[in-house]
Structure formats: structure tokens, C-alpha cells
PDB file of C-alpha atoms and ligand atoms in Angstrom:
ATOM      1  CA  MET L   1      11.862 -18.850   0.828  1.00  0.00           C
ATOM      2  CA  GLN L   2      15.064 -19.310   2.776  1.00  0.00           C
ATOM      3  CA  GLN L   3      15.725 -15.558   2.714  1.00  0.00           C
ATOM      4  CA  LEU L   4      12.166 -14.816   3.821  1.00  0.00           C
ATOM      5  CA  ARG L   5      12.552 -17.236   6.709  1.00  0.00           C
ATOM      6  CA  GLU L   6      15.854 -15.690   7.781  1.00  0.00           C
ATOM      7  CA  ALA L   7      14.410 -12.167   7.732  1.00  0.00           C
ATOM      8  CA  ALA L   8      11.343 -13.301   9.699  1.00  0.00           C
ATOM      9  CA  ALA L   9      13.482 -15.207  12.219  1.00  0.00           C
ATOM     10  CA  TYR L  10      15.679 -12.130  12.809  1.00  0.00           C
ATOM     11  CA  LEU L  11      12.647  -9.942  13.449  1.00  0.00           C
ATOM     12  CA  GLN L  12      10.840 -12.567  15.530  1.00  0.00           C
ATOM     13  CA  GLN L  13      13.844 -12.864  17.803  1.00  0.00           C
ATOM     14  CA  GLN L  14      13.754  -9.130  18.552  1.00  0.00           C
ATOM     15  CA  LEU L  15       9.971  -8.929  18.731  1.00  0.00           C
ATOM     16  CA  GLN L  16       9.853 -11.724  21.308  1.00  0.00           C
ATOM     17  CA  ASP L  17       6.210 -12.165  22.305  1.00  0.00           C
ATOM     18  CA  PHE L  18       4.928  -9.196  20.259  1.00  0.00           C
ATOM     19  CA  GLN L  19       2.405 -10.831  17.921  1.00  0.00           C
ATOM     20  CA  PRO L  20       1.539  -8.481  15.016  1.00  0.00           C
ATOM     21  CA  GLU L  21      -2.055  -8.440  13.764  1.00  0.00           C
ATOM     22  CA  VAL L  22      -2.003  -5.892  10.947  1.00  0.00           C
ATOM     23  CA  GLY L  23       0.673  -4.847   8.447  1.00  0.00           C
ATOM     24  CA  ILE L  24       0.590  -1.271   7.147  1.00  0.00           C
ATOM     25  CA  ILE L  25       2.463   0.023   4.096  1.00  0.00           C
ATOM     26  CA  LEU L  26       2.542   3.809   3.783  1.00  0.00           C
ATOM     27  CA  GLY L  27       2.856   5.570   0.454  1.00  0.00           C
ATOM     28  CA  THR L  28       4.593   8.709  -0.769  1.00  0.00           C
ATOM     29  CA  GLY L  29       4.001  11.645   1.581  1.00  0.00           C
ATOM     30  CA  LEU L  30       1.753   9.517   3.771  1.00  0.00           C
ATOM     31  CA  GLY L  31       4.093   8.522   6.576  1.00  0.00           C
ATOM     32  CA  ALA L  32       2.640  10.708   9.350  1.00  0.00           C
ATOM     33  CA  LEU L  33       0.500   7.870  10.725  1.00  0.00           C
ATOM     34  CA  VAL L  34       3.614   6.580  12.455  1.00  0.00           C
ATOM     35  CA  LYS L  35       3.420   9.535  14.884  1.00  0.00           C
ATOM     36  CA  ASP L  36       0.312   7.894  16.342  1.00  0.00           C
ATOM     37  CA  VAL L  37       1.944   4.501  16.786  1.00  0.00           C
ATOM     38  CA  ASP L  38       3.113   3.575  20.255  1.00  0.00           C
ATOM     39  CA  VAL L  39       6.386   2.168  18.941  1.00  0.00           C
ATOM     40  CA  GLN L  40       7.885  -0.804  20.735  1.00  0.00           C
ATOM     41  CA  HIS L  41      10.509  -1.857  18.179  1.00  0.00           C
ATOM     42  CA  ARG L  42      12.110   0.019  15.320  1.00  0.00           C
ATOM     43  CA  PHE L  43      14.154  -1.704  12.635  1.00  0.00           C
ATOM     44  CA  SER L  44      16.080   0.063   9.931  1.00  0.00           C
ATOM     45  CA  TYR L  45      15.567  -1.799   6.655  1.00  0.00           C
ATOM     46  CA  ALA L  46      19.338  -1.925   6.301  1.00  0.00           C
ATOM     47  CA  ASP L  47      19.594  -4.100   9.434  1.00  0.00           C
ATOM     48  CA  ILE L  48      17.068  -6.744   8.402  1.00  0.00           C
ATOM     49  CA  PRO L  49      18.654  -9.684   6.564  1.00  0.00           C
ATOM     50  CA  HIS L  50      17.879  -9.680   2.811  1.00  0.00           C
ATOM     51  CA  PHE L  51      15.607  -6.631   3.085  1.00  0.00           C
ATOM     52  CA  PRO L  52      15.861  -4.218   0.159  1.00  0.00           C
ATOM     53  CA  VAL L  53      16.861  -0.660   1.133  1.00  0.00           C
ATOM     54  CA  SER L  54      14.812   2.445   0.197  1.00  0.00           C
ATOM     55  CA  THR L  55      16.300   4.797  -2.381  1.00  0.00           C
ATOM     56  CA  VAL L  56      13.581   7.462  -2.746  1.00  0.00           C
ATOM     57  CA  GLU L  57      14.136  10.615  -0.698  1.00  0.00           C
ATOM     58  CA  SER L  58      10.481  11.032   0.225  1.00  0.00           C
ATOM     59  CA  HIS L  59      10.451   7.565   1.806  1.00  0.00           C
ATOM     60  CA  SER L  60      12.297   6.640   4.960  1.00  0.00           C
ATOM     61  CA  GLY L  61      13.243   3.047   5.449  1.00  0.00           C
ATOM     62  CA  ASN L  62      12.023   1.715   8.784  1.00  0.00           C
ATOM     63  CA  LEU L  63       9.882  -1.142   9.932  1.00  0.00           C
ATOM     64  CA  LEU L  64       8.070  -0.265  13.138  1.00  0.00           C
ATOM     65  CA  ALA L  65       6.315  -2.596  15.526  1.00  0.00           C
ATOM     66  CA  GLY L  66       3.890  -1.138  18.024  1.00  0.00           C
ATOM     67  CA  THR L  67       0.276  -0.476  18.876  1.00  0.00           C
ATOM     68  CA  LEU L  68      -2.163   1.749  17.054  1.00  0.00           C
ATOM     69  CA  ALA L  69      -5.848   2.044  17.953  1.00  0.00           C
ATOM     70  CA  GLY L  70      -5.477  -0.946  20.240  1.00  0.00           C
ATOM     71  CA  ARG L  71      -4.026  -3.227  17.549  1.00  0.00           C
ATOM     72  CA  ARG L  72      -0.541  -4.625  17.279  1.00  0.00           C
ATOM     73  CA  VAL L  73       0.778  -3.348  13.965  1.00  0.00           C
ATOM     74  CA  LEU L  74       3.864  -3.594  11.796  1.00  0.00           C
ATOM     75  CA  VAL L  75       4.311  -0.384   9.820  1.00  0.00           C
ATOM     76  CA  MET L  76       6.530  -0.033   6.790  1.00  0.00           C
ATOM     77  CA  GLN L  77       7.692   3.532   6.661  1.00  0.00           C
ATOM     78  CA  GLY L  78       8.620   3.631   2.987  1.00  0.00           C
ATOM     79  CA  ARG L  79       8.054   0.941   0.399  1.00  0.00           C
ATOM     80  CA  PHE L  80       9.939  -0.474  -2.557  1.00  0.00           C
ATOM     81  CA  HIS L  81       9.015   0.436  -6.099  1.00  0.00           C
ATOM     82  CA  TYR L  82       9.774  -1.404  -9.298  1.00  0.00           C
ATOM     83  CA  TYR L  83      11.054   1.861 -10.825  1.00  0.00           C
ATOM     84  CA  GLU L  84      13.842   2.003  -8.259  1.00  0.00           C
ATOM     85  CA  GLY L  85      15.351  -1.035  -9.940  1.00  0.00           C
ATOM     86  CA  TYR L  86      14.199  -3.704  -7.510  1.00  0.00           C
ATOM     87  CA  THR L  87      12.978  -7.019  -8.825  1.00  0.00           C
ATOM     88  CA  MET L  88       9.357  -7.896  -8.108  1.00  0.00           C
ATOM     89  CA  PRO L  89      10.367 -10.499  -5.491  1.00  0.00           C
ATOM     90  CA  GLN L  90      12.275  -7.697  -3.727  1.00  0.00           C
ATOM     91  CA  VAL L  91       9.284  -5.339  -3.968  1.00  0.00           C
ATOM     92  CA  VAL L  92       7.050  -7.892  -2.213  1.00  0.00           C
ATOM     93  CA  PHE L  93       9.687  -9.241   0.186  1.00  0.00           C
ATOM     94  CA  PRO L  94       8.460  -7.177   3.189  1.00  0.00           C
ATOM     95  CA  VAL L  95       4.797  -8.114   2.830  1.00  0.00           C
ATOM     96  CA  ARG L  96       5.760 -11.770   2.726  1.00  0.00           C
ATOM     97  CA  VAL L  97       7.909 -11.358   5.827  1.00  0.00           C
ATOM     98  CA  MET L  98       5.077  -9.595   7.645  1.00  0.00           C
ATOM     99  CA  LYS L  99       2.794 -12.522   6.773  1.00  0.00           C
ATOM    100  CA  LEU L 100       5.343 -14.988   8.129  1.00  0.00           C
ATOM    101  CA  LEU L 101       5.346 -12.912  11.327  1.00  0.00           C
ATOM    102  CA  GLY L 102       1.618 -13.487  11.648  1.00  0.00           C
ATOM    103  CA  ILE L 103      -0.272 -10.464  10.311  1.00  0.00           C
ATOM    104  CA  ARG L 104      -3.878 -11.217   9.416  1.00  0.00           C
ATOM    105  CA  HIS L 105      -4.713  -8.003   7.530  1.00  0.00           C
ATOM    106  CA  LEU L 106      -2.768  -5.687   5.244  1.00  0.00           C
ATOM    107  CA  PHE L 107      -3.471  -1.947   4.944  1.00  0.00           C
ATOM    108  CA  VAL L 108      -1.849  -0.055   2.071  1.00  0.00           C
ATOM    109  CA  SER L 109      -1.803   3.590   1.006  1.00  0.00           C
ATOM    110  CA  ASN L 110      -0.437   5.323  -2.056  1.00  0.00           C
ATOM    111  CA  ALA L 111      -0.412   8.634  -3.883  1.00  0.00           C
ATOM    112  CA  ALA L 112      -2.196   8.462  -7.226  1.00  0.00           C
ATOM    113  CA  GLY L 113      -3.321  10.545 -10.156  1.00  0.00           C
ATOM    114  CA  GLY L 114      -7.095  10.920 -10.431  1.00  0.00           C
ATOM    115  CA  LEU L 115      -8.636   9.840 -13.736  1.00  0.00           C
ATOM    116  CA  HIS L 116     -12.298   9.904 -12.728  1.00  0.00           C
ATOM    117  CA  PRO L 117     -13.762  13.270 -13.799  1.00  0.00           C
ATOM    118  CA  ASP L 118     -15.398  13.868 -10.394  1.00  0.00           C
ATOM    119  CA  PHE L 119     -12.241  13.352  -8.333  1.00  0.00           C
ATOM    120  CA  GLU L 120     -10.688  16.312  -6.527  1.00  0.00           C
ATOM    121  CA  TYR L 121      -7.297  16.947  -4.939  1.00  0.00           C
ATOM    122  CA  SER L 122      -6.734  15.040  -1.694  1.00  0.00           C
ATOM    123  CA  ASP L 123      -9.757  12.763  -2.094  1.00  0.00           C
ATOM    124  CA  LEU L 124      -9.348   9.274  -0.653  1.00  0.00           C
ATOM    125  CA  MET L 125     -10.193   6.462  -3.056  1.00  0.00           C
ATOM    126  CA  LEU L 126     -10.844   3.034  -1.606  1.00  0.00           C
ATOM    127  CA  ILE L 127      -9.365   0.637  -4.137  1.00  0.00           C
ATOM    128  CA  GLU L 128     -12.000  -1.938  -5.029  1.00  0.00           C
ATOM    129  CA  ASP L 129     -10.169  -3.517  -7.973  1.00  0.00           C
ATOM    130  CA  HIS L 130      -6.995  -2.985  -9.962  1.00  0.00           C
ATOM    131  CA  LEU L 131      -5.234  -3.166 -13.307  1.00  0.00           C
ATOM    132  CA  HIS L 132      -1.716  -4.483 -12.823  1.00  0.00           C
ATOM    133  CA  LEU L 133       0.071  -2.903 -15.792  1.00  0.00           C
ATOM    134  CA  GLN L 134       3.625  -3.245 -14.556  1.00  0.00           C
ATOM    135  CA  PRO L 135       5.948  -5.272 -16.777  1.00  0.00           C
ATOM    136  CA  ALA L 136       6.629  -8.020 -14.260  1.00  0.00           C
ATOM    137  CA  ASN L 137       4.689 -10.052 -11.722  1.00  0.00           C
ATOM    138  CA  PRO L 138       5.844 -11.021  -8.237  1.00  0.00           C
ATOM    139  CA  LEU L 139       4.459 -14.549  -8.611  1.00  0.00           C
ATOM    140  CA  VAL L 140       6.523 -15.444 -11.695  1.00  0.00           C
ATOM    141  CA  GLY L 141       9.037 -18.216 -11.058  1.00  0.00           C
ATOM    142  CA  PRO L 142       8.751 -21.426  -9.080  1.00  0.00           C
ATOM    143  CA  ASN L 143       5.690 -21.137  -6.857  1.00  0.00           C
ATOM    144  CA  LEU L 144       6.393 -20.737  -3.154  1.00  0.00           C
ATOM    145  CA  ASP L 145       3.923 -23.442  -2.129  1.00  0.00           C
ATOM    146  CA  GLU L 146       4.317 -22.622   1.547  1.00  0.00           C
ATOM    147  CA  LEU L 147       2.912 -19.162   0.855  1.00  0.00           C
ATOM    148  CA  GLY L 148       0.072 -19.930  -1.530  1.00  0.00           C
ATOM    149  CA  PRO L 149      -1.187 -21.653  -4.673  1.00  0.00           C
ATOM    150  CA  ARG L 150       0.305 -21.509  -8.174  1.00  0.00           C
ATOM    151  CA  PHE L 151      -2.793 -19.882  -9.668  1.00  0.00           C
ATOM    152  CA  PRO L 152      -4.367 -17.623  -7.046  1.00  0.00           C
ATOM    153  CA  ASP L 153      -7.920 -16.496  -7.646  1.00  0.00           C
ATOM    154  CA  MET L 154      -8.296 -12.718  -8.021  1.00  0.00           C
ATOM    155  CA  LEU L 155     -12.060 -12.291  -7.916  1.00  0.00           C
ATOM    156  CA  GLU L 156     -11.949 -10.201  -4.733  1.00  0.00           C
ATOM    157  CA  PRO L 157      -8.417  -8.814  -4.350  1.00  0.00           C
ATOM    158  CA  TYR L 158      -9.690  -6.107  -1.956  1.00  0.00           C
ATOM    159  CA  ALA L 159     -11.583  -7.642   0.956  1.00  0.00           C
ATOM    160  CA  PRO L 160     -15.261  -6.607   0.745  1.00  0.00           C
ATOM    161  CA  GLY L 161     -15.522  -6.699   4.547  1.00  0.00           C
ATOM    162  CA  LEU L 162     -12.690  -4.183   4.922  1.00  0.00           C
ATOM    163  CA  LEU L 163     -14.164  -1.922   2.213  1.00  0.00           C
ATOM    164  CA  HIS L 164     -17.408  -1.948   4.133  1.00  0.00           C
ATOM    165  CA  LEU L 165     -15.665  -1.105   7.423  1.00  0.00           C
ATOM    166  CA  ALA L 166     -13.784   1.739   5.721  1.00  0.00           C
ATOM    167  CA  GLU L 167     -17.025   3.225   4.385  1.00  0.00           C
ATOM    168  CA  GLU L 168     -18.625   2.957   7.825  1.00  0.00           C
ATOM    169  CA  ALA L 169     -15.544   4.574   9.353  1.00  0.00           C
ATOM    170  CA  ALA L 170     -15.593   7.497   6.898  1.00  0.00           C
ATOM    171  CA  ALA L 171     -19.289   8.069   7.625  1.00  0.00           C
ATOM    172  CA  GLU L 172     -18.641   8.103  11.375  1.00  0.00           C
ATOM    173  CA  LEU L 173     -15.719  10.477  10.902  1.00  0.00           C
ATOM    174  CA  GLY L 174     -17.867  12.777   8.788  1.00  0.00           C
ATOM    175  CA  PHE L 175     -15.853  12.827   5.583  1.00  0.00           C
ATOM    176  CA  THR L 176     -17.873  10.713   3.223  1.00  0.00           C
ATOM    177  CA  GLN L 177     -17.672  13.642   0.766  1.00  0.00           C
ATOM    178  CA  TYR L 178     -13.932  12.984   0.328  1.00  0.00           C
ATOM    179  CA  LEU L 179     -14.298   9.228   0.048  1.00  0.00           C
ATOM    180  CA  ARG L 180     -14.443   7.513  -3.355  1.00  0.00           C
ATOM    181  CA  ARG L 181     -14.272   3.956  -4.547  1.00  0.00           C
ATOM    182  CA  GLY L 182     -12.574   2.886  -7.714  1.00  0.00           C
ATOM    183  CA  VAL L 183     -10.144   0.958  -9.847  1.00  0.00           C
ATOM    184  CA  TYR L 184      -6.419   1.608  -9.448  1.00  0.00           C
ATOM    185  CA  ALA L 185      -4.077   1.093 -12.385  1.00  0.00           C
ATOM    186  CA  SER L 186      -0.394   0.637 -11.651  1.00  0.00           C
ATOM    187  CA  LEU L 187       2.281   1.467 -14.183  1.00  0.00           C
ATOM    188  CA  PRO L 188       6.014   1.056 -13.717  1.00  0.00           C
ATOM    189  CA  GLY L 189       6.823   4.792 -13.767  1.00  0.00           C
ATOM    190  CA  PRO L 190       8.914   6.693 -12.893  1.00  0.00           C
ATOM    191  CA  MET L 191       7.592   9.250 -15.371  1.00  0.00           C
ATOM    192  CA  LEU L 192       4.027  10.408 -15.037  1.00  0.00           C
ATOM    193  CA  GLU L 193       1.716   9.679 -17.959  1.00  0.00           C
ATOM    194  CA  THR L 194       1.250  11.471 -21.246  1.00  0.00           C
ATOM    195  CA  PRO L 195      -2.206  12.928 -21.967  1.00  0.00           C
ATOM    196  CA  ALA L 196      -2.856  10.039 -24.357  1.00  0.00           C
ATOM    197  CA  GLU L 197      -1.827   7.523 -21.708  1.00  0.00           C
ATOM    198  CA  TYR L 198      -4.196   9.099 -19.150  1.00  0.00           C
ATOM    199  CA  ARG L 199      -7.035   8.928 -21.714  1.00  0.00           C
ATOM    200  CA  TYR L 200      -6.158   5.317 -22.455  1.00  0.00           C
ATOM    201  CA  LEU L 201      -6.166   4.378 -18.756  1.00  0.00           C
ATOM    202  CA  ARG L 202      -9.567   5.993 -18.297  1.00  0.00           C
ATOM    203  CA  THR L 203     -10.879   4.151 -21.365  1.00  0.00           C
ATOM    204  CA  ILE L 204      -9.795   0.775 -20.026  1.00  0.00           C
ATOM    205  CA  GLY L 205     -11.577   1.380 -16.737  1.00  0.00           C
ATOM    206  CA  ALA L 206      -9.135   3.008 -14.317  1.00  0.00           C
ATOM    207  CA  ASP L 207     -10.210   5.702 -11.838  1.00  0.00           C
ATOM    208  CA  ALA L 208      -6.710   6.402 -10.506  1.00  0.00           C
ATOM    209  CA  VAL L 209      -3.146   5.647 -11.557  1.00  0.00           C
ATOM    210  CA  GLY L 210       0.080   5.167  -9.662  1.00  0.00           C
ATOM    211  CA  MET L 211       3.338   3.244  -9.538  1.00  0.00           C
ATOM    212  CA  SER L 212       2.920   0.870  -6.606  1.00  0.00           C
ATOM    213  CA  THR L 213       0.546  -1.266  -4.554  1.00  0.00           C
ATOM    214  CA  THR L 214      -0.520  -3.948  -7.053  1.00  0.00           C
ATOM    215  CA  PRO L 215       2.647  -6.053  -6.571  1.00  0.00           C
ATOM    216  CA  GLU L 216       2.147  -6.128  -2.796  1.00  0.00           C
ATOM    217  CA  VAL L 217      -1.575  -6.809  -3.207  1.00  0.00           C
ATOM    218  CA  ILE L 218      -0.901  -9.698  -5.603  1.00  0.00           C
ATOM    219  CA  ALA L 219       1.562 -11.182  -3.105  1.00  0.00           C
ATOM    220  CA  ALA L 220      -0.967 -10.682  -0.280  1.00  0.00           C
ATOM    221  CA  VAL L 221      -3.804 -12.326  -2.211  1.00  0.00           C
ATOM    222  CA  HIS L 222      -1.468 -15.212  -3.030  1.00  0.00           C
ATOM    223  CA  MET L 223      -1.023 -15.694   0.733  1.00  0.00           C
ATOM    224  CA  GLY L 224      -4.742 -15.325   1.494  1.00  0.00           C
ATOM    225  CA  LEU L 225      -4.180 -12.042   3.310  1.00  0.00           C
ATOM    226  CA  PRO L 226      -7.159  -9.615   3.267  1.00  0.00           C
ATOM    227  CA  VAL L 227      -6.218  -6.170   1.943  1.00  0.00           C
ATOM    228  CA  LEU L 228      -7.540  -2.652   2.509  1.00  0.00           C
ATOM    229  CA  ALA L 229      -5.918  -0.180   0.091  1.00  0.00           C
ATOM    230  CA  VAL L 230      -6.474   3.558  -0.219  1.00  0.00           C
ATOM    231  CA  SER L 231      -5.241   5.931  -2.921  1.00  0.00           C
ATOM    232  CA  VAL L 232      -4.803   9.572  -2.055  1.00  0.00           C
ATOM    233  CA  ILE L 233      -5.570  11.619  -5.154  1.00  0.00           C
ATOM    234  CA  THR L 234      -2.605  13.954  -5.488  1.00  0.00           C
ATOM    235  CA  ASP L 235      -3.088  15.240  -9.034  1.00  0.00           C
ATOM    236  CA  LEU L 236      -5.947  15.385 -11.497  1.00  0.00           C
ATOM    237  CA  ALA L 237      -5.586  13.806 -14.905  1.00  0.00           C
ATOM    238  CA  ALA L 238      -9.145  13.872 -16.238  1.00  0.00           C
ATOM    239  CA  PRO L 239      -9.602  15.792 -19.499  1.00  0.00           C
ATOM    240  CA  GLY L 240      -9.809  19.520 -18.719  1.00  0.00           C
ATOM    241  CA  LYS L 241      -8.107  19.081 -15.336  1.00  0.00           C
ATOM    242  CA  LEU L 242      -4.693  17.867 -16.447  1.00  0.00           C
ATOM    243  CA  LYS L 243      -1.755  20.147 -15.600  1.00  0.00           C
ATOM    244  CA  ARG L 244       1.983  19.889 -15.209  1.00  0.00           C
ATOM    245  CA  VAL L 245       2.818  18.292 -11.832  1.00  0.00           C
ATOM    246  CA  ASP L 246       5.936  17.741  -9.818  1.00  0.00           C
ATOM    247  CA  ILE L 247       6.716  15.811  -6.665  1.00  0.00           C
ATOM    248  CA  ALA L 248       6.244  18.926  -4.491  1.00  0.00           C
ATOM    249  CA  ASP L 249       2.606  19.230  -5.666  1.00  0.00           C
ATOM    250  CA  ILE L 250       2.076  15.547  -4.978  1.00  0.00           C
ATOM    251  CA  LEU L 251       3.493  15.863  -1.462  1.00  0.00           C
ATOM    252  CA  ARG L 252       1.326  18.944  -0.781  1.00  0.00           C
ATOM    253  CA  ALA L 253      -1.878  17.168  -1.787  1.00  0.00           C
ATOM    254  CA  ALA L 254      -0.825  14.104   0.208  1.00  0.00           C
ATOM    255  CA  ALA L 255      -0.236  16.267   3.298  1.00  0.00           C
ATOM    256  CA  VAL L 256      -3.796  17.649   3.104  1.00  0.00           C
ATOM    257  CA  ALA L 257      -5.281  14.147   2.922  1.00  0.00           C
ATOM    258  CA  GLU L 258      -2.937  12.545   5.433  1.00  0.00           C
ATOM    259  CA  PRO L 259      -4.916  13.308   8.637  1.00  0.00           C
ATOM    260  CA  ARG L 260      -8.074  11.872   7.053  1.00  0.00           C
ATOM    261  CA  LEU L 261      -6.225   8.757   5.922  1.00  0.00           C
ATOM    262  CA  THR L 262      -4.739   8.261   9.383  1.00  0.00           C
ATOM    263  CA  ALA L 263      -8.140   8.719  11.031  1.00  0.00           C
ATOM    264  CA  LEU L 264      -9.667   6.239   8.585  1.00  0.00           C
ATOM    265  CA  PHE L 265      -7.040   3.574   9.211  1.00  0.00           C
ATOM    266  CA  ARG L 266      -7.301   4.060  12.968  1.00  0.00           C
ATOM    267  CA  ARG L 267     -11.073   3.763  12.929  1.00  0.00           C
ATOM    268  CA  VAL L 268     -10.973   0.612  10.791  1.00  0.00           C
ATOM    269  CA  LEU L 269      -8.362  -0.884  13.149  1.00  0.00           C
ATOM    270  CA  GLU L 270     -10.743  -0.265  16.045  1.00  0.00           C
ATOM    271  CA  LYS L 271     -13.515  -2.038  14.156  1.00  0.00           C
ATOM    272  CA  LEU L 272     -11.537  -5.157  13.196  1.00  0.00           C
TER     273      LEU L 272
HETATM  274  N1  HPA J   1       0.585   9.026 -12.369  1.00  0.00           N
HETATM  275  C1  HPA J   1       1.321   8.025 -11.877  1.00  0.00           C
HETATM  276  N2  HPA J   1       1.679   7.943 -10.612  1.00  0.00           N
HETATM  277  C2  HPA J   1       1.289   8.919  -9.792  1.00  0.00           C
HETATM  278  C3  HPA J   1       0.521   9.985 -10.236  1.00  0.00           C
HETATM  279  C4  HPA J   1       0.166  10.045 -11.600  1.00  0.00           C
HETATM  280  O1  HPA J   1      -0.515  10.976 -12.080  1.00  0.00           O
HETATM  281  N3  HPA J   1       0.303  10.786  -9.158  1.00  0.00           N
HETATM  282  C5  HPA J   1       0.900  10.207  -8.106  1.00  0.00           C
HETATM  283  N4  HPA J   1       1.502   9.070  -8.469  1.00  0.00           N
END
């Protein structure tokens, strides 16, 4: 808690009277939204006290403060993954700091493998529920009572109001045909799944699979922070569609979806 407070105090001092409303965490290959942000402050993760530092090449490590679609936003350009070797408290450190700085909504994106047989490359899946299948949990340890309760309820981890706004936004933007809703399963990675693992994940109710997001969402729910999360389907893992994939394929599919994701987030921001 002390470290969180120190990080928040450092940022608050620089931000002065900038009062952030929405925190945004951008996933692999999905950083282009920052081009639309009217940036007022830029912090390298390395300069923020106690902040973990990004190690994945496809993620840059900056926290931006600025305005997007008329809202004051904090944008994490690059996130922390468990597979990089961070502890779960490190993975969720930034979302907790953003909450201490006053955000009232959290938007998250990620790249994910599609398990639902109808999903296609570059579809956007609104996450309506999740399976947290990573080997650790960010809430383990003494509860940080200032942030939230010991046993947070998880009935609605993804705010129904935000899901509704996102569906309205997609309809207005004319790309309902690319918009899905589903259950996101998160595994530790860093390897992709075996065919048997993909079948297993589908059997237990997952529509998409990735290596992120659920830790931050758990920390957000703990703090009572409403979440909108979107998976970009970057590879297809349904039976008959499964192929070998590498990071270049994932980045290509993410790049196709990126403008739609950015438009969706912007439109939802306008509607908040
Ligand atoms: N599995 C796990 N993580 C992923 C995938 C996948 O198929 N695609 C993108 N991230």
C-alpha cells in the first residue's frame, strides 16, 4: 500500500489539477489508440516509483495522461504479464495506482485466440465473463482494506452498463458484424495452447483465450471499478481452423482490428 501511495503521489504531483476519469490498458499490437490522445503528460514506466518495467518488445512502457473523445484518460501503453516473471501484485500495480489517481472506469484490450467456431480473424469480442486460469491471484496475501473487501463478489466482473454502451457504439459505427460477446480464459503462457488444451478450454466454456487481463480485472473489481474489456481475435483455435501461429500473425490480425477497437473505445468514452 505504501508503494502504491508513493507511485500515486509522484504522478499526482506532476499531473497537478489533471483529474483522470478513465484508465485504458492496451494489449499486444493494440497501442495505436494513443495517436488519438491529446497527450498532456507522458511518464516512462522506469521513472515512476515502484512501477514494474515492460520487457516484451511489442509493448512500449509509457503511461500517458491526456484527453480522448472529451474524456480525461490515463493510458498504459504496454502492460505487465505474469509470464514475464512479474508477481501478481506487480501485474496489477498500475491499475491500483490509476484507481488511487481517481479513475472511475477501466477499459482493457488484449489479443486472444478464438475458440468459438463462428469467430473470424480480427473480430472484437466484448468480454462478458472470464475464467482466471493463471496459477496465482493478485488478491492473495493480507487484504488491502483501503482498496476493497477480503472476499469481493464476482457476479458481474464486466459492467453490464458498459457492455450495453459498447454494443450501441458498434451499431452506430456500423460494425456489429465484427462484434462478439463471450467468455475469456486467461492462461499464464507464454506458449500458445496445444490442440487438446484448446479443446479443453472450449469444453469448459471459453470463447477466447489469452495471457492477460483477468489479473487487472480482478484487482479492478476488488476496488469497485467498472470494467469494459475487449479481446481482439488474432488467431483461430476452433477445431478445423487451428493452424501454426507466430507473433507476426498475431500482430497482423491486431493491426486490422485496431482502428475498429479505437473507434469503439472513443465512442463509448463519448457516451459515458
Ligand atoms: N492463446 C493464448 N494467448 C493468445 C492467443 C492464443 O491462441 N492468441 C493471442 N494470445
